[in-house]
Amino acid sequence: MELASEAALHRRPSPLRKIIAVASIAAGVQFGWALQLSLLTPYVQLLGVPHTWASFIWLCGPVSGMIIQPLAGYYSDHCTSRWGRRRPFIVAGTILVILAVILIGFAADIGRAAGDHPEKKTKVNAVVVFVVGFWVLDVANNMMQGPCRALLADMSGHNQKKTRTANAYFSFFMAVGNILGYAAGSYSDIHKVFPFSKTKACDVYCANLKSCFIFAIILLIILTSTAVVLVKERPHSPTQHQLSETKGEDEKKKQKQQDDEDDEEDEEEIPSPFFGQIFSALGNLSRPMWMLILVTSLNWLAWFGFLLFDTDWMGKEIYGGSVDGDNSHLYDKGVHAGSLGLMLNSVVLGLMSLAIEPTARWVGGVKRVWGIGNFILAICLALTVAASKMAKSHRQEAAAAGRSLVPSAEVKIFAWAIFAILGIPQAITFSIPFALASIYSSSSGAGQGLSLGVLNLAIVLPQMLVSVASGPVDKLFGGGNLPVFVAGAIAAVASGIAAFTVLPTPPPHHSPSPSTKL
């Protein structure tokens, strides 16, 4: 995984304002993710997909992430476009996002036009359009996020503090996108801004989702356009060796001839450069990178169950509602309350993102920050059981007294507090692992895009496991969300212990060496 031109492209860190401009793209990307996390699982069920199968639809995200991010990372490392290495992928991802949200937002309308019967529970055509759009959206997001983070690492100029700061800003703007997305999701009349969004096939809930996606398109176009215009990249000129100025012309010609011969041999020996690079990267991982992958994998095993079913948990366990039937209104209120909880989570996420660097200095290093964050995550996930039991007890008392079944203020505050506190470990998860991966790859002279793609495998593989297992496990325990939350708490404890015990302290800043392992 050696890229000779990597250090030459960005010898000195870019100005902070340009780093912020690139990091702000995360707000546009995360706006769409926030809408997925807060509204799409209930939307899928409204289209007629059972709860136990909703998680399998979410499987497309990890699958696309496993393939697309390493692929985009590798080809962005080697892209020779005159527009630069990363920007073409960012622009292409933006175009795909626009296409995807149109498919998702108008899935019900397209399905109705294709012959879906409004009285049938499962709208087959609408579900097919939705799934296609969902896959395209995940592909587009992964196509953008990898090169965005790689561009930030390039712009940091191998400066560790700048790298951590760039990733912290990326995390901060993810929080901004979350806040905008969850705020839009929690506003039940947003469809009135776009009156055409409500149709015979698309009710108020569907129209709200459609309107939110329109706002997401506008925001992403503005942020991406600003970043690609403001930040210029040098075109990448791949070279095998940097020739010394002191060499004579004959020696340079001989060196060039040898390089050409090496290139021809490499092309014959490696018919599939991308997969060859991936396997080479995995085969040459040093112990620090393997430990980083271990902690990251356990961390995402803990996170993904909650991220997948957080608003569903509010609708079912906290509000006692159901997607269908007499209590569907309670479920809808719970989903909107969950969106508000996620917005509170994002406020804390944004504040903590800006506090990671001083916090690391205070507690003695980023690995300690990550370990503490994992223990906070474990406590919060365990508290979802207590909040659910508290809500159930309140409903039983209210039903016996003939009162409203809507949760009491105490129950809602308890649930919202869990959402808010989870913003602390989430900021750490969105920042520290990527900064460490960039630092390790910088010390090896490796391509940032492919290195971050390798790290992404440690994120998507746990997501795939949770996506496949969560539905059957929840059904086995009665159809609720708590079993996967409890399993996540256990994984968070394991991740915290690993962060303290086996994750190495980042190496001191030094110039990249081709002989150093990733």
Tab-separated table of C-alpha atoms in Angstrom, residues 176-456:
chain	number	residue	atom	x	y	z
A	176	VAL	CA	-25.390	19.793	12.231
A	177	GLY	CA	-26.857	17.569	9.514
A	178	ASN	CA	-28.454	15.387	12.178
A	179	ILE	CA	-30.043	18.386	13.872
A	180	LEU	CA	-31.497	19.639	10.595
A	181	GLY	CA	-32.707	16.159	9.608
A	182	TYR	CA	-34.258	15.278	12.947
A	183	ALA	CA	-35.815	18.722	13.297
A	184	ALA	CA	-37.381	18.323	9.875
A	185	GLY	CA	-38.509	14.796	10.767
A	186	SER	CA	-40.141	15.930	13.991
A	187	TYR	CA	-42.160	18.712	12.262
A	188	SER	CA	-45.396	17.074	11.126
A	189	ASP	CA	-46.512	19.933	8.819
A	190	ILE	CA	-43.371	20.319	6.733
A	191	HIS	CA	-45.236	18.938	3.710
A	192	LYS	CA	-47.170	22.218	3.528
A	193	VAL	CA	-44.018	23.877	2.188
A	194	PHE	CA	-44.360	21.673	-0.902
A	195	PRO	CA	-48.114	21.164	-1.431
A	196	PHE	CA	-47.532	18.841	-4.399
A	197	SER	CA	-45.895	16.274	-2.086
A	198	LYS	CA	-49.246	14.968	-0.752
A	199	THR	CA	-51.014	12.721	-3.259
A	200	LYS	CA	-53.536	9.893	-3.306
A	201	ALA	CA	-50.734	7.376	-2.926
A	202	CYS	CA	-48.710	9.445	-0.470
A	203	ASP	CA	-50.324	10.376	2.855
A	204	VAL	CA	-49.171	13.086	5.264
A	205	TYR	CA	-46.389	10.946	6.755
A	206	CYS	CA	-45.100	10.071	3.286
A	207	ALA	CA	-45.422	13.697	2.120
A	208	ASN	CA	-43.383	14.889	5.111
A	209	LEU	CA	-40.615	12.435	4.224
A	210	LYS	CA	-40.708	13.552	0.588
A	211	SER	CA	-40.466	17.225	1.596
A	212	CYS	CA	-37.566	16.527	3.942
A	213	PHE	CA	-35.636	14.889	1.122
A	214	ILE	CA	-36.205	17.910	-1.119
A	215	PHE	CA	-34.587	20.103	1.545
A	216	ALA	CA	-31.735	17.570	1.799
A	217	ILE	CA	-31.064	17.880	-1.938
A	218	ILE	CA	-30.914	21.679	-1.759
A	219	LEU	CA	-28.538	21.664	1.233
A	220	LEU	CA	-26.199	19.072	-0.281
A	221	ILE	CA	-25.952	20.924	-3.607
A	222	ILE	CA	-25.043	24.184	-1.840
A	223	LEU	CA	-22.398	22.647	0.442
A	224	THR	CA	-20.798	20.448	-2.220
A	225	SER	CA	-20.637	23.276	-4.752
A	226	THR	CA	-19.014	25.586	-2.197
A	227	ALA	CA	-16.385	23.015	-1.226
A	228	VAL	CA	-15.368	21.909	-4.726
A	229	VAL	CA	-15.090	25.526	-5.905
A	230	LEU	CA	-13.162	26.776	-2.871
A	231	VAL	CA	-10.768	23.840	-2.496
A	232	LYS	CA	-8.418	23.065	-5.362
A	233	GLU	CA	-6.548	19.792	-5.739
A	234	ARG	CA	-3.369	19.205	-7.638
A	235	PRO	CA	-3.848	16.655	-10.419
A	236	HIS	CA	-2.319	13.361	-9.358
A	237	SER	CA	0.703	12.247	-11.443
A	238	PRO	CA	1.544	8.685	-10.422
A	239	THR	CA	5.277	7.992	-10.143
A	240	GLN	CA	7.131	4.978	-8.898
A	241	HIS	CA	10.192	6.859	-7.638
A	242	GLN	CA	11.119	10.500	-7.017
A	243	LEU	CA	14.294	11.170	-8.998
A	244	SER	CA	16.940	13.160	-7.225
A	245	GLU	CA	17.939	16.496	-8.708
A	246	THR	CA	21.597	15.558	-8.322
A	247	LYS	CA	21.356	12.535	-10.618
A	248	GLY	CA	22.780	12.773	-14.101
A	249	GLU	CA	20.601	12.459	-17.176
A	250	ASP	CA	21.881	8.967	-17.981
A	251	GLU	CA	21.023	7.708	-14.511
A	252	LYS	CA	17.525	9.232	-14.757
A	253	LYS	CA	16.911	7.521	-18.090
A	254	LYS	CA	18.103	4.221	-16.676
A	255	GLN	CA	15.856	4.655	-13.642
A	256	LYS	CA	12.856	5.470	-15.860
A	257	GLN	CA	13.516	2.393	-18.018
A	258	GLN	CA	13.667	0.215	-14.904
A	259	ASP	CA	10.405	1.739	-13.617
A	260	ASP	CA	8.671	0.975	-16.921
A	261	GLU	CA	9.846	-2.634	-16.733
A	262	ASP	CA	8.610	-2.892	-13.139
A	263	ASP	CA	5.239	-1.475	-14.189
A	264	GLU	CA	4.896	-4.092	-16.947
A	265	GLU	CA	5.760	-6.890	-14.511
A	266	ASP	CA	3.283	-5.582	-11.960
A	267	GLU	CA	0.510	-5.443	-14.570
A	268	GLU	CA	1.151	-9.070	-15.513
A	269	GLU	CA	1.294	-10.280	-11.908
A	270	ILE	CA	-1.705	-8.357	-10.567
A	271	PRO	CA	-4.694	-8.583	-12.927
A	272	SER	CA	-7.032	-7.103	-10.311
A	273	PRO	CA	-5.276	-4.085	-8.741
A	274	PHE	CA	-8.136	-3.080	-6.448
A	275	PHE	CA	-8.635	-6.447	-4.789
A	276	GLY	CA	-4.897	-6.989	-4.861
A	277	GLN	CA	-4.464	-3.765	-2.901
A	278	ILE	CA	-7.195	-4.716	-0.423
A	279	PHE	CA	-5.674	-8.135	0.287
A	280	SER	CA	-2.218	-6.592	0.412
A	281	ALA	CA	-3.466	-3.981	2.888
A	282	LEU	CA	-5.046	-6.627	5.113
A	283	GLY	CA	-1.946	-8.800	4.878
A	284	ASN	CA	0.366	-5.962	5.890
A	285	LEU	CA	-1.641	-4.491	8.724
A	286	SER	CA	0.450	-3.771	11.775
A	287	ARG	CA	-0.692	-4.571	15.293
A	288	PRO	CA	-1.952	-0.989	15.953
A	289	MET	CA	-4.259	-1.154	12.909
A	290	TRP	CA	-5.553	-4.597	13.843
A	291	MET	CA	-6.318	-3.349	17.339
A	292	LEU	CA	-8.035	-0.292	15.876
A	293	ILE	CA	-10.179	-2.592	13.719
A	294	LEU	CA	-11.028	-4.739	16.772
A	295	VAL	CA	-12.155	-1.778	18.903
A	296	THR	CA	-14.047	-0.233	15.967
A	297	SER	CA	-15.863	-3.504	15.221
A	298	LEU	CA	-17.017	-3.960	18.814
A	299	ASN	CA	-17.987	-0.288	18.960
A	300	TRP	CA	-20.257	-0.603	15.929
A	301	LEU	CA	-21.742	-3.861	17.168
A	302	ALA	CA	-22.886	-1.783	20.116
A	303	TRP	CA	-24.162	1.168	18.092
A	304	PHE	CA	-25.986	-0.186	15.121
A	305	GLY	CA	-28.929	-1.850	16.891
A	306	PHE	CA	-29.880	1.430	18.540
A	307	LEU	CA	-29.284	3.484	15.407
A	308	LEU	CA	-31.534	1.110	13.483
A	309	PHE	CA	-34.483	0.959	15.889
A	310	ASP	CA	-34.241	4.063	18.113
A	311	THR	CA	-37.425	5.788	16.914
A	312	ASP	CA	-39.162	2.413	16.654
A	313	TRP	CA	-38.257	1.870	20.326
A	314	MET	CA	-39.861	5.199	21.206
A	315	GLY	CA	-42.998	4.306	19.270
A	316	LYS	CA	-43.406	0.796	20.700
A	317	GLU	CA	-41.704	0.423	24.090
A	318	ILE	CA	-42.020	4.008	25.338
A	319	TYR	CA	-45.357	5.086	23.806
A	320	GLY	CA	-46.869	1.583	23.644
A	321	GLY	CA	-48.007	2.006	20.056
A	322	SER	CA	-48.040	-0.249	17.010
A	323	VAL	CA	-47.632	0.349	13.298
A	324	ASP	CA	-51.176	-0.875	12.617
A	325	GLY	CA	-54.333	-1.033	14.675
A	326	ASP	CA	-55.930	1.138	17.332
A	327	ASN	CA	-52.627	2.267	18.834
A	328	SER	CA	-51.064	3.448	15.586
A	329	HIS	CA	-51.523	7.085	16.649
A	330	LEU	CA	-49.370	6.405	19.709
A	331	TYR	CA	-46.705	4.875	17.494
A	332	ASP	CA	-46.692	7.967	15.255
A	333	LYS	CA	-46.341	10.231	18.289
A	334	GLY	CA	-43.510	8.058	19.555
A	335	VAL	CA	-41.649	8.265	16.243
A	336	HIS	CA	-41.892	12.062	16.277
A	337	ALA	CA	-40.782	12.123	19.919
A	338	GLY	CA	-37.860	9.915	18.881
A	339	SER	CA	-36.918	12.430	16.207
A	340	LEU	CA	-36.840	15.122	18.890
A	341	GLY	CA	-34.642	12.854	21.013
A	342	LEU	CA	-32.282	12.385	18.096
A	343	MET	CA	-32.124	16.146	17.647
A	344	LEU	CA	-31.100	16.530	21.301
A	345	ASN	CA	-28.545	13.790	20.698
A	346	SER	CA	-27.129	15.768	17.777
A	347	VAL	CA	-26.788	18.967	19.805
A	348	VAL	CA	-24.653	17.103	22.335
A	349	LEU	CA	-22.832	15.374	19.460
A	350	GLY	CA	-21.890	18.729	17.945
A	351	LEU	CA	-20.681	20.211	21.227
A	352	MET	CA	-18.681	17.098	22.112
A	353	SER	CA	-17.098	17.034	18.643
A	354	LEU	CA	-15.502	20.411	19.347
A	355	ALA	CA	-14.434	19.260	22.825
A	356	ILE	CA	-12.673	16.019	21.850
A	357	GLU	CA	-9.200	17.541	21.482
A	358	PRO	CA	-9.175	19.330	24.886
A	359	THR	CA	-10.827	16.312	26.501
A	360	ALA	CA	-8.058	14.055	25.165
A	361	ARG	CA	-5.441	16.331	26.705
A	362	TRP	CA	-7.342	16.338	30.003
A	363	VAL	CA	-7.777	12.552	30.376
A	364	GLY	CA	-4.398	11.617	28.920
A	365	GLY	CA	-4.951	10.619	25.304
A	366	VAL	CA	-7.524	9.719	22.659
A	367	LYS	CA	-7.571	6.009	23.536
A	368	ARG	CA	-8.793	6.875	27.030
A	369	VAL	CA	-11.450	9.162	25.599
A	370	TRP	CA	-12.654	6.319	23.386
A	371	GLY	CA	-12.666	3.843	26.267
A	372	ILE	CA	-14.678	6.149	28.516
A	373	GLY	CA	-17.079	6.861	25.662
A	374	ASN	CA	-17.740	3.159	25.198
A	375	PHE	CA	-18.610	2.717	28.879
A	376	ILE	CA	-21.031	5.665	28.645
A	377	LEU	CA	-22.594	3.975	25.605
A	378	ALA	CA	-23.001	0.713	27.537
A	379	ILE	CA	-24.713	2.454	30.462
A	380	CYS	CA	-27.145	4.300	28.179
A	381	LEU	CA	-28.097	1.162	26.256
A	382	ALA	CA	-28.714	-0.674	29.530
A	383	LEU	CA	-30.907	2.197	30.716
A	384	THR	CA	-33.264	1.657	27.767
A	385	VAL	CA	-34.536	-1.404	29.661
A	386	ALA	CA	-35.297	0.692	32.747
A	387	ALA	CA	-37.013	3.378	30.651
A	388	SER	CA	-39.141	0.756	28.876
A	389	LYS	CA	-40.255	-0.830	32.152
A	390	MET	CA	-41.059	2.604	33.573
A	391	ALA	CA	-43.193	3.426	30.508
A	392	LYS	CA	-44.999	0.075	30.663
A	393	SER	CA	-45.796	0.583	34.343
A	394	HIS	CA	-47.216	4.052	33.611
A	395	ARG	CA	-49.428	2.684	30.804
A	396	GLN	CA	-50.842	-0.007	33.072
A	397	GLU	CA	-51.692	2.560	35.741
A	398	ALA	CA	-53.190	4.941	33.166
A	399	ALA	CA	-55.319	2.182	31.612
A	400	ALA	CA	-56.639	1.147	35.017
A	401	ALA	CA	-57.558	4.763	35.814
A	402	GLY	CA	-58.998	5.477	32.357
A	403	ARG	CA	-56.392	8.149	31.599
A	404	SER	CA	-54.501	8.837	28.387
A	405	LEU	CA	-51.882	6.240	27.490
A	406	VAL	CA	-49.416	8.895	26.349
A	407	PRO	CA	-46.254	8.600	28.505
A	408	SER	CA	-45.849	10.923	31.460
A	409	ALA	CA	-43.393	13.805	31.396
A	410	GLU	CA	-41.010	11.813	33.607
A	411	VAL	CA	-40.943	8.884	31.172
A	412	LYS	CA	-40.336	11.126	28.155
A	413	ILE	CA	-37.602	13.092	29.926
A	414	PHE	CA	-35.894	9.821	30.898
A	415	ALA	CA	-35.943	8.589	27.289
A	416	TRP	CA	-34.815	11.939	25.876
A	417	ALA	CA	-31.967	12.057	28.416
A	418	ILE	CA	-30.711	8.716	27.088
A	419	PHE	CA	-30.767	10.100	23.537
A	420	ALA	CA	-28.933	13.260	24.605
A	421	ILE	CA	-26.178	11.568	26.628
A	422	LEU	CA	-25.530	9.164	23.763
A	423	GLY	CA	-24.276	12.187	21.807
A	424	ILE	CA	-21.043	12.030	23.845
A	425	PRO	CA	-19.876	8.570	22.732
A	426	GLN	CA	-21.293	9.151	19.255
A	427	ALA	CA	-19.032	12.166	18.707
A	428	ILE	CA	-16.084	10.004	19.714
A	429	THR	CA	-17.135	7.188	17.359
A	430	PHE	CA	-17.501	9.611	14.435
A	431	SER	CA	-14.069	11.167	14.979
A	432	ILE	CA	-11.335	9.247	16.804
A	433	PRO	CA	-11.237	5.976	14.770
A	434	PHE	CA	-10.893	7.845	11.470
A	435	ALA	CA	-8.237	10.176	12.859
A	436	LEU	CA	-6.229	7.198	14.133
A	437	ALA	CA	-6.532	5.421	10.776
A	438	SER	CA	-5.261	8.540	8.982
A	439	ILE	CA	-2.368	8.883	11.445
A	440	TYR	CA	-1.347	5.248	11.016
A	441	SER	CA	-1.588	5.447	7.225
A	442	SER	CA	0.371	8.718	7.154
A	443	SER	CA	3.200	7.062	9.055
A	444	SER	CA	3.349	4.377	6.352
A	445	GLY	CA	3.006	6.627	3.278
A	446	ALA	CA	-0.151	4.736	2.352
A	447	GLY	CA	-3.077	6.053	0.325
A	448	GLN	CA	-5.600	7.723	2.609
A	449	GLY	CA	-8.604	6.595	0.585
A	450	LEU	CA	-7.777	2.902	0.654
A	451	SER	CA	-6.694	3.023	4.313
A	452	LEU	CA	-10.010	4.524	5.362
A	453	GLY	CA	-11.756	1.982	3.142
A	454	VAL	CA	-10.062	-0.825	5.061
A	455	LEU	CA	-11.226	0.721	8.338
A	456	ASN	CA	-14.734	0.911	6.915
